[in-house]
Short mmCIF file of C-alpha atoms and ligand atoms in Angstrom, two decimals:
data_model
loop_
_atom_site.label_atom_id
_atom_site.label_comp_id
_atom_site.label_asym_id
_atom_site.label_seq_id
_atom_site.Cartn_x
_atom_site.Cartn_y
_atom_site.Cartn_z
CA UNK A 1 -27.21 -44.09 31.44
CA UNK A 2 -27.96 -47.33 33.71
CA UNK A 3 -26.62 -49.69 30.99
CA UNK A 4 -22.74 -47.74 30.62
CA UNK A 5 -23.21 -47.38 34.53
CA UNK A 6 -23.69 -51.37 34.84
CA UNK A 7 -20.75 -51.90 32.50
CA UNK A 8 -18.28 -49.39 34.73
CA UNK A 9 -19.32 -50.74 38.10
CA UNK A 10 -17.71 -54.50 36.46
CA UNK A 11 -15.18 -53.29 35.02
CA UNK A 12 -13.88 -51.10 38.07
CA UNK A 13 -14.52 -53.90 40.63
CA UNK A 14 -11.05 -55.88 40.40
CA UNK A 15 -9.50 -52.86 40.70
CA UNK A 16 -11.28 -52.49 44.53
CA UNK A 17 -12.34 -48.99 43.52
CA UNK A 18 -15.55 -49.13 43.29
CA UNK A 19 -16.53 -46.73 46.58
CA UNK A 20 -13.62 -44.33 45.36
CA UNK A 21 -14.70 -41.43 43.63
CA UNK A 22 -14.81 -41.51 40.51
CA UNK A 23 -12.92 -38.47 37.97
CA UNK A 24 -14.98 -38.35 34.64
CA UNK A 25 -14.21 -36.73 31.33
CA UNK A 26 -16.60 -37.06 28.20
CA UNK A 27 -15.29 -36.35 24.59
CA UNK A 28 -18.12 -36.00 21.42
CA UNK A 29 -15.94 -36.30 18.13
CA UNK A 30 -17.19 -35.36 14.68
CA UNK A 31 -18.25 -38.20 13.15
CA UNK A 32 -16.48 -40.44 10.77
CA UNK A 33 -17.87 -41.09 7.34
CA UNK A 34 -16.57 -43.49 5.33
CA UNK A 35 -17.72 -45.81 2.39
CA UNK A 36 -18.87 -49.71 2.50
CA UNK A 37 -16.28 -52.40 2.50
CA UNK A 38 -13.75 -49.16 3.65
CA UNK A 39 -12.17 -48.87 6.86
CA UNK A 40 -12.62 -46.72 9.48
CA UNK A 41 -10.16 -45.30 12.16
CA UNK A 42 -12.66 -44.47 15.48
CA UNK A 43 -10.23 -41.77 17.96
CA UNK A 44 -9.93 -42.59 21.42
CA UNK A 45 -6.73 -41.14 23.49
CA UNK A 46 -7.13 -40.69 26.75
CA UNK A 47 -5.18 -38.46 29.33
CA UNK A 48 -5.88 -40.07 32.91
CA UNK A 49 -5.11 -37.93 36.14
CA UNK A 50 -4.05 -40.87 37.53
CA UNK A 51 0.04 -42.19 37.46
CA UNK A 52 0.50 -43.56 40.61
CA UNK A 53 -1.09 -47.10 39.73
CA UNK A 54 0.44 -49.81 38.41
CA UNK A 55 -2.36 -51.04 36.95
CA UNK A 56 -3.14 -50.49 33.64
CA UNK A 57 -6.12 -49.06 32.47
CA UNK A 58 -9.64 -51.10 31.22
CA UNK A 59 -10.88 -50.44 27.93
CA UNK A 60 -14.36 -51.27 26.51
CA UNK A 61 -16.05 -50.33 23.17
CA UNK A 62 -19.56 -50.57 22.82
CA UNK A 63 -22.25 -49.24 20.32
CA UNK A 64 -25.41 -47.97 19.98
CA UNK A 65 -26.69 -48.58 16.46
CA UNK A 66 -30.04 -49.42 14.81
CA UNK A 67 -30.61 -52.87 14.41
CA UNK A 68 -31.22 -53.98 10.33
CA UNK A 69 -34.66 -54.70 9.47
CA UNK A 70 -35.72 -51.18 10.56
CA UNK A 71 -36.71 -52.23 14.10
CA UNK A 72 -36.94 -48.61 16.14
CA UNK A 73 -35.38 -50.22 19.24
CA UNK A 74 -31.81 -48.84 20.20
CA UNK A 75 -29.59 -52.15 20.78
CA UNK A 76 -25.89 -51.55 22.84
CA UNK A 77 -23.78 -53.49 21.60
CA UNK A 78 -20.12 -54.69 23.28
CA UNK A 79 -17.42 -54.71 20.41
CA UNK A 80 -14.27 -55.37 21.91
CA UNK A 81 -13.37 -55.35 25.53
CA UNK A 82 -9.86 -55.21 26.44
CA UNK A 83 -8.74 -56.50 29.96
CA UNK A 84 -5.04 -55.88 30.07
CA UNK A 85 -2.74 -56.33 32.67
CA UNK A 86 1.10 -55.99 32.29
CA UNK A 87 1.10 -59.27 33.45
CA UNK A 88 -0.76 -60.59 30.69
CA UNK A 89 0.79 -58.52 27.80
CA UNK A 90 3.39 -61.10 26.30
CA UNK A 91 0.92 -63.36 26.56
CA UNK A 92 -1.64 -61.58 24.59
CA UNK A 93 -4.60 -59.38 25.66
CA UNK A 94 -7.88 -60.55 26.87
CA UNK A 95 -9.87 -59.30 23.77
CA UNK A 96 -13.65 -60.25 23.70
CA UNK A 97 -14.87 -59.19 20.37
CA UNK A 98 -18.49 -59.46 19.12
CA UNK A 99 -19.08 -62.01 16.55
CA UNK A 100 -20.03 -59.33 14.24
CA UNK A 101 -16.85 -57.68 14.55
CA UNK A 102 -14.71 -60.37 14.56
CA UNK A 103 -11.49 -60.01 12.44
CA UNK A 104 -12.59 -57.05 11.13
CA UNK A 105 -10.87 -54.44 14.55
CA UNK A 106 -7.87 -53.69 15.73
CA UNK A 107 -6.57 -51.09 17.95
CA UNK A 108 -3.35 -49.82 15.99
CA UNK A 109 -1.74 -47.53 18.50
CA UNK A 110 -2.13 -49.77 21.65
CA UNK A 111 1.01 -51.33 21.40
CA UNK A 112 3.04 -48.27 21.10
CA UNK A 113 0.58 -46.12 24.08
CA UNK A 114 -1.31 -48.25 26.40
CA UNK A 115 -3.88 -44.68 26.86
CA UNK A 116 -4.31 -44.92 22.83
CA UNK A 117 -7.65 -46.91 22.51
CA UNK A 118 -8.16 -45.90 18.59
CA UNK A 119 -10.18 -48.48 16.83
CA UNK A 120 -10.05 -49.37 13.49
CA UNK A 121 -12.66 -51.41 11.35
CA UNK A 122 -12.23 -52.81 8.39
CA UNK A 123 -14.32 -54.48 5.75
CA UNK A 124 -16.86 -51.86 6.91
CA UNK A 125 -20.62 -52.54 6.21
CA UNK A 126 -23.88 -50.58 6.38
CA UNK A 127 -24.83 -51.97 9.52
CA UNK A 128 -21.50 -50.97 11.23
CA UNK A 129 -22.88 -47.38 11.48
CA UNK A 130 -24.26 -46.03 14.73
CA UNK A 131 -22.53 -44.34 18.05
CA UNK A 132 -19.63 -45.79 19.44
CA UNK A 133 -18.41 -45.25 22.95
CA UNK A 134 -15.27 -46.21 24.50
CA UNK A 135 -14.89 -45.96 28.09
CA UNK A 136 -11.81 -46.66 30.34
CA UNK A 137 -11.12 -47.09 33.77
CA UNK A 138 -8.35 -47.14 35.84
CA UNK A 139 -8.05 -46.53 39.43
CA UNK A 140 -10.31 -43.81 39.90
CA UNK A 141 -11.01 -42.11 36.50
CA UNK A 142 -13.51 -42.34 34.31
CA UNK A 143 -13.56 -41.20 30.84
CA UNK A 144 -15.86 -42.09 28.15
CA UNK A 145 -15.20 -41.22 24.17
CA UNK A 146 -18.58 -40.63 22.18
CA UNK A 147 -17.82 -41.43 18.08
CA UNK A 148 -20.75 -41.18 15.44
CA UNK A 149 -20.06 -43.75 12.18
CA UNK A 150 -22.01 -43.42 9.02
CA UNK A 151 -20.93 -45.81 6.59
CA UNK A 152 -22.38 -44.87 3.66
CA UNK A 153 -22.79 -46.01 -0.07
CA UNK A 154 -25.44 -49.13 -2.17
CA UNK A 155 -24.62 -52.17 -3.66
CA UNK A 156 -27.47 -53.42 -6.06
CA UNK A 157 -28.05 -55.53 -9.08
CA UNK A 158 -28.31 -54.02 -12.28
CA UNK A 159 -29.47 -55.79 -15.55
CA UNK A 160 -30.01 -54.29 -19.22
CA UNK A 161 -33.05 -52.87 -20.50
CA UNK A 162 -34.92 -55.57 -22.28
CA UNK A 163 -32.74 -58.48 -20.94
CA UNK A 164 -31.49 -60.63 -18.21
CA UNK A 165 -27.95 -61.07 -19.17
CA UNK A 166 -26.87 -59.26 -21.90
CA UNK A 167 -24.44 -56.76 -20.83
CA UNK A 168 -20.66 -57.12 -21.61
CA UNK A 169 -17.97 -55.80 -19.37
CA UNK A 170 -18.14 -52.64 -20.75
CA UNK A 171 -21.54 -52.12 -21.04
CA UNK A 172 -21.70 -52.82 -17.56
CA UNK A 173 -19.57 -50.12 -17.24
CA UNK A 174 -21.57 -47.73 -18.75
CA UNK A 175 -24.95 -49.31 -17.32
CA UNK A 176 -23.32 -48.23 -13.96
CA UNK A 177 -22.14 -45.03 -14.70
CA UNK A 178 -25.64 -43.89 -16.27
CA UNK A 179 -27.51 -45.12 -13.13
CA UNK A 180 -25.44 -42.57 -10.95
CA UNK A 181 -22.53 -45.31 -9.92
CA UNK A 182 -19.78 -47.18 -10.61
CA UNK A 183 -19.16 -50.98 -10.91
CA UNK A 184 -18.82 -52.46 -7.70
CA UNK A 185 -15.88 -54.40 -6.26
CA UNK A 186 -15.79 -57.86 -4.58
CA UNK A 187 -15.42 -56.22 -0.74
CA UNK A 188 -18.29 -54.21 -1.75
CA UNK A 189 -20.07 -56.92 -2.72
CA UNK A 190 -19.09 -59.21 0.37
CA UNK A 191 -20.10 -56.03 2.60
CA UNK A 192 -23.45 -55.91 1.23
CA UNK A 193 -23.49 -59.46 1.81
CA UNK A 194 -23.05 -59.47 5.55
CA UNK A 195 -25.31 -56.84 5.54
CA UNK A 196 -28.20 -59.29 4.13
CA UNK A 197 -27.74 -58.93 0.24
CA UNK A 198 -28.18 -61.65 -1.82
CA UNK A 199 -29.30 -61.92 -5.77
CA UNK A 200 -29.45 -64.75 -8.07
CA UNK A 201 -27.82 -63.10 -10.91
CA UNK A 202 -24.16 -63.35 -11.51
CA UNK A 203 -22.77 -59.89 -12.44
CA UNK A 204 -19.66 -58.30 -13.15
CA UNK A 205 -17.39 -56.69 -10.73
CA UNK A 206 -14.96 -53.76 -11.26
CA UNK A 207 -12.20 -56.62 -11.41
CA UNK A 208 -13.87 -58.24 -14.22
CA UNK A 209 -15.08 -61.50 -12.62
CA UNK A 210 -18.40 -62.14 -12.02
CA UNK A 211 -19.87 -63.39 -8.88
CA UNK A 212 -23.52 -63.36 -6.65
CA UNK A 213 -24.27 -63.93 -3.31
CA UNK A 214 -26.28 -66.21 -1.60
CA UNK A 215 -27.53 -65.81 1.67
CA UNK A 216 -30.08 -69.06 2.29
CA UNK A 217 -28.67 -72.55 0.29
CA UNK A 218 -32.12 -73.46 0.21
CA UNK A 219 -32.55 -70.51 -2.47
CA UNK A 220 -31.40 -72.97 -5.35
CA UNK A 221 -29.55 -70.60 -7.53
CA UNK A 222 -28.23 -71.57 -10.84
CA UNK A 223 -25.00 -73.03 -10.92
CA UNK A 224 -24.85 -73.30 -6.79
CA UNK A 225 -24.37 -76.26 -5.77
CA UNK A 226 -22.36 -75.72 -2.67
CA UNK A 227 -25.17 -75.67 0.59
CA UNK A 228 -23.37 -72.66 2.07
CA UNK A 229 -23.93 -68.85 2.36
CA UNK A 230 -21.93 -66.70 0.56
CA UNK A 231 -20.48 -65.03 -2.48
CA UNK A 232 -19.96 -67.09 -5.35
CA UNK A 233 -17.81 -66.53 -8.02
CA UNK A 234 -17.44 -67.70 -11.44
CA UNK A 235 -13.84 -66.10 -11.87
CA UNK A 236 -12.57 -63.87 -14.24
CA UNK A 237 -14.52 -63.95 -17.84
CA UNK A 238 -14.02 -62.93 -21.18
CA UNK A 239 -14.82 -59.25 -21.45
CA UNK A 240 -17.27 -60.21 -24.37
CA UNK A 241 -19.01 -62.33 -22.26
CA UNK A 242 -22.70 -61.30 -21.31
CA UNK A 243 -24.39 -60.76 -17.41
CA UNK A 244 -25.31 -58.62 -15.23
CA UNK A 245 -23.52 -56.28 -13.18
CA UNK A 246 -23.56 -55.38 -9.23
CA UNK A 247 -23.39 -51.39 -9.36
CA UNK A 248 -21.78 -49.48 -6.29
CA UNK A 249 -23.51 -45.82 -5.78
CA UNK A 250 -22.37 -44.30 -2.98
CA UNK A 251 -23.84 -40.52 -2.40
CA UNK A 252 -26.59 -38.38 -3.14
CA UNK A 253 -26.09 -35.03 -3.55
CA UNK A 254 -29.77 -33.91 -4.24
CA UNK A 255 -33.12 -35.20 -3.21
CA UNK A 256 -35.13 -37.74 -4.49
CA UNK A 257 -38.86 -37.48 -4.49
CA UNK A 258 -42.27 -39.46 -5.76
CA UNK A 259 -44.64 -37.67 -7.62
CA UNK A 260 -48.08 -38.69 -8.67
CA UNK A 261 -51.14 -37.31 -10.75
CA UNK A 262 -54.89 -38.46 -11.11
CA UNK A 263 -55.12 -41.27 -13.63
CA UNK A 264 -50.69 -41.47 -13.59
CA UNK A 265 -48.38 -41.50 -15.94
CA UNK A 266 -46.77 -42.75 -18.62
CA UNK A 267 -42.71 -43.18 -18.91
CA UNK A 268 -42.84 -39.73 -21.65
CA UNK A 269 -45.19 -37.96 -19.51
CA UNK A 270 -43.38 -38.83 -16.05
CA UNK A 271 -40.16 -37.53 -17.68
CA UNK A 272 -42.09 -34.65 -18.14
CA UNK A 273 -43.85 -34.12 -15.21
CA UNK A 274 -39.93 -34.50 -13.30
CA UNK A 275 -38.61 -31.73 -15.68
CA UNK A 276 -41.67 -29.33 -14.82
CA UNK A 277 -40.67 -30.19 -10.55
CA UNK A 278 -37.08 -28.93 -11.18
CA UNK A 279 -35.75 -32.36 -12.27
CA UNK A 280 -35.31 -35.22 -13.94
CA UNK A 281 -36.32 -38.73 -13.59
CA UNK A 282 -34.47 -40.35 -11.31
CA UNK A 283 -31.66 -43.03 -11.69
CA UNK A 284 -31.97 -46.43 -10.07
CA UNK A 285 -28.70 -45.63 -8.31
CA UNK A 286 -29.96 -42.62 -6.71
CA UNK A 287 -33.29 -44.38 -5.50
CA UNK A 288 -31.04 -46.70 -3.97
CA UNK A 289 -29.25 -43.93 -2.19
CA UNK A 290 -32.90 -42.10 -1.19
CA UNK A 291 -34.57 -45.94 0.17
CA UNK A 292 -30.94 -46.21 2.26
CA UNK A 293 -31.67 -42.67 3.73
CA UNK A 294 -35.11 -43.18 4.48
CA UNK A 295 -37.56 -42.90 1.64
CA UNK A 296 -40.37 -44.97 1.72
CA UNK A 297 -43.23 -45.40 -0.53
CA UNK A 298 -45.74 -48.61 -1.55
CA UNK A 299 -46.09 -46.52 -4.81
CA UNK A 300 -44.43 -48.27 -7.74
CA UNK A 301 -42.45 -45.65 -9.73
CA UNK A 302 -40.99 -44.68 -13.68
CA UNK A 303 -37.29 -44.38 -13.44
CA UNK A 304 -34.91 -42.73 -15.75
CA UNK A 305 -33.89 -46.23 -17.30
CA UNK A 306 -37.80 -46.88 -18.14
CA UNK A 307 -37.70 -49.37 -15.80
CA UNK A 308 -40.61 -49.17 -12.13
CA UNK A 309 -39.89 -49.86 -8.80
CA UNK A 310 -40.65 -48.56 -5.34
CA UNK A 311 -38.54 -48.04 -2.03
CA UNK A 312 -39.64 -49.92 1.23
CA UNK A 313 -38.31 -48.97 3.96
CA UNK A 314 -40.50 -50.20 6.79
CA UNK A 315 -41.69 -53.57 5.42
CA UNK A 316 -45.34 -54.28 5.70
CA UNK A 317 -47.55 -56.65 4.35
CA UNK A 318 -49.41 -54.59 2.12
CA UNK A 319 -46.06 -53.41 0.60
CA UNK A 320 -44.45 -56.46 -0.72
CA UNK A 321 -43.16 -58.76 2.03
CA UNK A 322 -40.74 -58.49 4.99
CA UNK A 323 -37.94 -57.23 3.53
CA UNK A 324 -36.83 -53.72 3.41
CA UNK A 325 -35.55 -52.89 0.02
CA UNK A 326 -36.09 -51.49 -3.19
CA UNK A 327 -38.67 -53.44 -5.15
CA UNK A 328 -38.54 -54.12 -8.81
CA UNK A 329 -41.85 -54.01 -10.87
CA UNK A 330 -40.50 -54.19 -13.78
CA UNK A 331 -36.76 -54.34 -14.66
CA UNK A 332 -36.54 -52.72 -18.24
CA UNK A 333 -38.01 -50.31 -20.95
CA UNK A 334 -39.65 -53.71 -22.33
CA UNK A 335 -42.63 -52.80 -20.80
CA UNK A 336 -44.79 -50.49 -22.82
CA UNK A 337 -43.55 -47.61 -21.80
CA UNK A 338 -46.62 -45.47 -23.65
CA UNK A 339 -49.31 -47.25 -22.36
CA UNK A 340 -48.12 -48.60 -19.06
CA UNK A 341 -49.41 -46.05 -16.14
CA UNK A 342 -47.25 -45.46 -13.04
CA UNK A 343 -46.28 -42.64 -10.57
CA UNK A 344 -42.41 -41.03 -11.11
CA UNK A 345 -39.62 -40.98 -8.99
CA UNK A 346 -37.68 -38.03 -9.42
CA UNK A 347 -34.26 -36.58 -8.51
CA UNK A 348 -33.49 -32.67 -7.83
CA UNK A 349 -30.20 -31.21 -7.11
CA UNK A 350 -29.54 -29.08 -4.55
CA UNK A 351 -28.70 -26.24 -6.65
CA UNK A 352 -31.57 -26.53 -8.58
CA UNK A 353 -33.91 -26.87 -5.90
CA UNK A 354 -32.57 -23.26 -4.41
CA UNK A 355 -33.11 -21.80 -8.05
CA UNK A 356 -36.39 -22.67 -8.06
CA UNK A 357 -37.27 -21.00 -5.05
CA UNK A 358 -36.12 -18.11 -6.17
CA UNK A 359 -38.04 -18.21 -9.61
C1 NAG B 1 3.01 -38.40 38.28
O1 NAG B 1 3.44 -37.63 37.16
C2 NAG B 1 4.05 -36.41 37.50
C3 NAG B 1 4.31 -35.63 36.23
O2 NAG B 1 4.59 -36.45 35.15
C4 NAG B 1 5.35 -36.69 38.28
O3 NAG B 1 5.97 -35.47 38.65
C5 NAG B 1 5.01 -37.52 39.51
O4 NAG B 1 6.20 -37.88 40.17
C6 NAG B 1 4.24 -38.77 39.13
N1 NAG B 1 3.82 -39.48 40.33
C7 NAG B 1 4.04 -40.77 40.50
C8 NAG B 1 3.55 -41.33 41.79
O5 NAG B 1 4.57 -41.46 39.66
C1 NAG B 2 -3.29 -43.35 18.37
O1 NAG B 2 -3.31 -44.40 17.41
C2 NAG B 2 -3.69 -44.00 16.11
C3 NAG B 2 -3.77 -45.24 15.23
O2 NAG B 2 -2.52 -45.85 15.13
C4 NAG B 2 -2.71 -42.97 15.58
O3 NAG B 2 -3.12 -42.55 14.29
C5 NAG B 2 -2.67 -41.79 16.53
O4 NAG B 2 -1.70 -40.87 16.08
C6 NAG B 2 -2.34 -42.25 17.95
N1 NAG B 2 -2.43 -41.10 18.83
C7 NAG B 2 -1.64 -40.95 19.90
C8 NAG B 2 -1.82 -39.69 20.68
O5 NAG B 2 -0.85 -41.82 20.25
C1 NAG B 3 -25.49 -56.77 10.21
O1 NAG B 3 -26.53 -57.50 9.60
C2 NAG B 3 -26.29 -58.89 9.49
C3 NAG B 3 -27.43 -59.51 8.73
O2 NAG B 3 -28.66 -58.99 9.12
C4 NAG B 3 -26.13 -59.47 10.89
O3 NAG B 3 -25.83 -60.83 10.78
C5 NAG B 3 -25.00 -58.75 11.59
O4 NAG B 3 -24.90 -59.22 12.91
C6 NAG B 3 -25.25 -57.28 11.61
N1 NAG B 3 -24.10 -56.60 12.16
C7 NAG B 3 -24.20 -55.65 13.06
C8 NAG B 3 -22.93 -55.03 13.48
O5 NAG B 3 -25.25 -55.29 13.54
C1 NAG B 4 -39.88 -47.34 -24.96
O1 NAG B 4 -40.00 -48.64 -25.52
C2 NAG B 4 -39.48 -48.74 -26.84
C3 NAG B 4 -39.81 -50.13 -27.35
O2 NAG B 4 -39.49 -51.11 -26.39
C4 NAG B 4 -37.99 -48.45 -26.83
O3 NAG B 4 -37.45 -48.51 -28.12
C5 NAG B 4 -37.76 -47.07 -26.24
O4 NAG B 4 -36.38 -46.82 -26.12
C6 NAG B 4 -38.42 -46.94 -24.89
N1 NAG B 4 -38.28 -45.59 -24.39
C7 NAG B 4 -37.60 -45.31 -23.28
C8 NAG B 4 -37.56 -43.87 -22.92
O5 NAG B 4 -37.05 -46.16 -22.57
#
């Protein structure tokens, strides 16, 4: 481990013990699942041999995540480096934070125990997930904390059947609910937005305003006039008022699965075709969920809500683009959805999937 090696040979240097030998303890915890925009508390309490020194110990937190964009590449990353002296302590901590991180950490029990290095990280996003290590030194131990993050849970843009706009407050509600979710909430939406999001179409939130994000200015969305990146937000509306809505889905419980036969299918006959596979078509929530853990197909796809689309996991040229992401075909049951051939996408539950085993 040449890289944490690196990092511990700088960090023990002031202290002049770098030819000492070195005591060193490693801890795996279970790993922390939480949801996007939530906040996550990362353990790290240490118990050096060592209480003869005056010096207080070095912290660092790093992690070891994969990069967005699907790149296979493990990328260490330094999150917040703490070089504290007692010295320095009314003054304030030397913290050194990664610009992705910024704002967003703080180490709660520090103040109260020096040898408490818990993390916390708020506003989480999708891209926060990974392995996090934090390592401390002083004098001559060594100890190095190994937590796993999975920060799980969708953001995506929902619009009716048939139309672009045309859902009130409550039918966005509903829309939500029957695509396996819930409406989502400005952090959620702001989360998905750091993690690259960005849609044209203003939608409702759970707090009834509507709002979109923006990620290039050059995209020339309606209404945005401001040349900045961001979320934009119309305020709170009238309840009658028709959009769309940004839907928050955050975990599958079964599988979800394409299916394809010579000559495809139509929307009846892909409904069908699910039920006779153990299942049922599957919701544009839970495709979502399947395309965030991994599923990957060029093949565009009936869902439940009549509309097609197809998950892209590892962009590629002959699959759309360069963007990972689920792609939309066509939005709605508009399409004729008796004449209009496709492959399915269908979802399973667990349970069922065991039943049918047995049968
Ligand atoms: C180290 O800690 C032990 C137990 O807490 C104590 O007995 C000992 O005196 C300490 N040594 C120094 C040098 O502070
Ligand atoms: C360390 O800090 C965390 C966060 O404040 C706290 O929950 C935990 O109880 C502390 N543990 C110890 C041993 O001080
Ligand atoms: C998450 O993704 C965004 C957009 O791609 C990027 O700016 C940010 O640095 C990433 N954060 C982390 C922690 O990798
Ligand atoms: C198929 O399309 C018709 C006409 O647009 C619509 O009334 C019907 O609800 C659609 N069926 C499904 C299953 O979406």
């Amino acid at each position: 481990d040449l890289h944490n090696a690196i990092m511990f040979s700088s960090l023990a240097r002031p202290l002049g013990a770098a030819s000492s030998i070195v005591n060193m303890r490693r801890i795996t915890h279970p790993t922390v699942k939480q949801t996007l925009a939530g906040k996550a508390s990362l353990p790290c309490v240490f118990t050096l041999q060592t209480n003869s020194s005056n010096q207080p110990p070095h912290l660092l937190w790093t992690r070891v995540g994969l990069p967005a964009g699907g790149q296979s590449t493990l990328r260490e990353q330094i999150v917040n480096l703490v070089l504290q002296n007692f010295f320095f302590c009314a003054k304030g901590d030397v913290i050194r934070v990664n610009k992705a991180f910024s704002g967003r950490i703080t180490l709660p029990g520090y103040a109260a125990n020096p040898l408490n290095a818990t993390m916390e990280i708020s506003s989480l996003r999708t891209n926060d997930s990974g392995t996090y290590h934090c390592q401390v030194v002083m004098d001559n131990d060594y100890e190095r904390d190994t937590v796993p993050l999975v920060v799980s849970g969708v953001v995506f843009h929902y619009q009716a059947p048939g139309a672009r706009y045309a859902l009130s407050f409550m039918d966005a509600q509903q829309a939500c609910q029957e695509m396996s979710a819930q409406m989502a909430t400005p952090a959620q939406l702001w989360a998905s937005y750091y993690d690259g999001f960005a849609s044209c179409a203003a939608g409702w939130l759970d707090d009834q305003t509507v709002r979109y994000s923006v990620q290039l200015s050059e995209l020339g969305c309606y209404g945005h006039r401001e040349h900045s990146a961001g979320v934009r937000n119309y305020g709170k509306k009238d309840p009658k008022e028709l959009f769309d809505v940004y839907c928050f889905t955050k975990e599958l419980d079964g599988e979800v699965f394409h299916t394809s036969v010579p000559g495809r299918l139509s929307l009846s006959s892909a409904s069908d075709r699910c039920v006779s596979l153990g299942g049922q078509l599957a919701t544009v929530g839970q495709l979502y969920l399947a395309w965030r853990s991994g599923l990957d197909s060029c093949a565009p796809g009936w869902l439940s809500d009549g509309s097609v689309r197809y998950p892209v996991m590892w962009p590629r040229p002959e699959c759309g683009g360069s963007q990972t992401g689920v792609r939309t075909v066509t939005p709605n049951s508009a399409t004729d959805n008796t004449t209009a051939l496709y492959d399915a996408y269908c979802y399973r539950d667990c349970s069922l999937s065991i039943l049918a085993i047995r049968i």
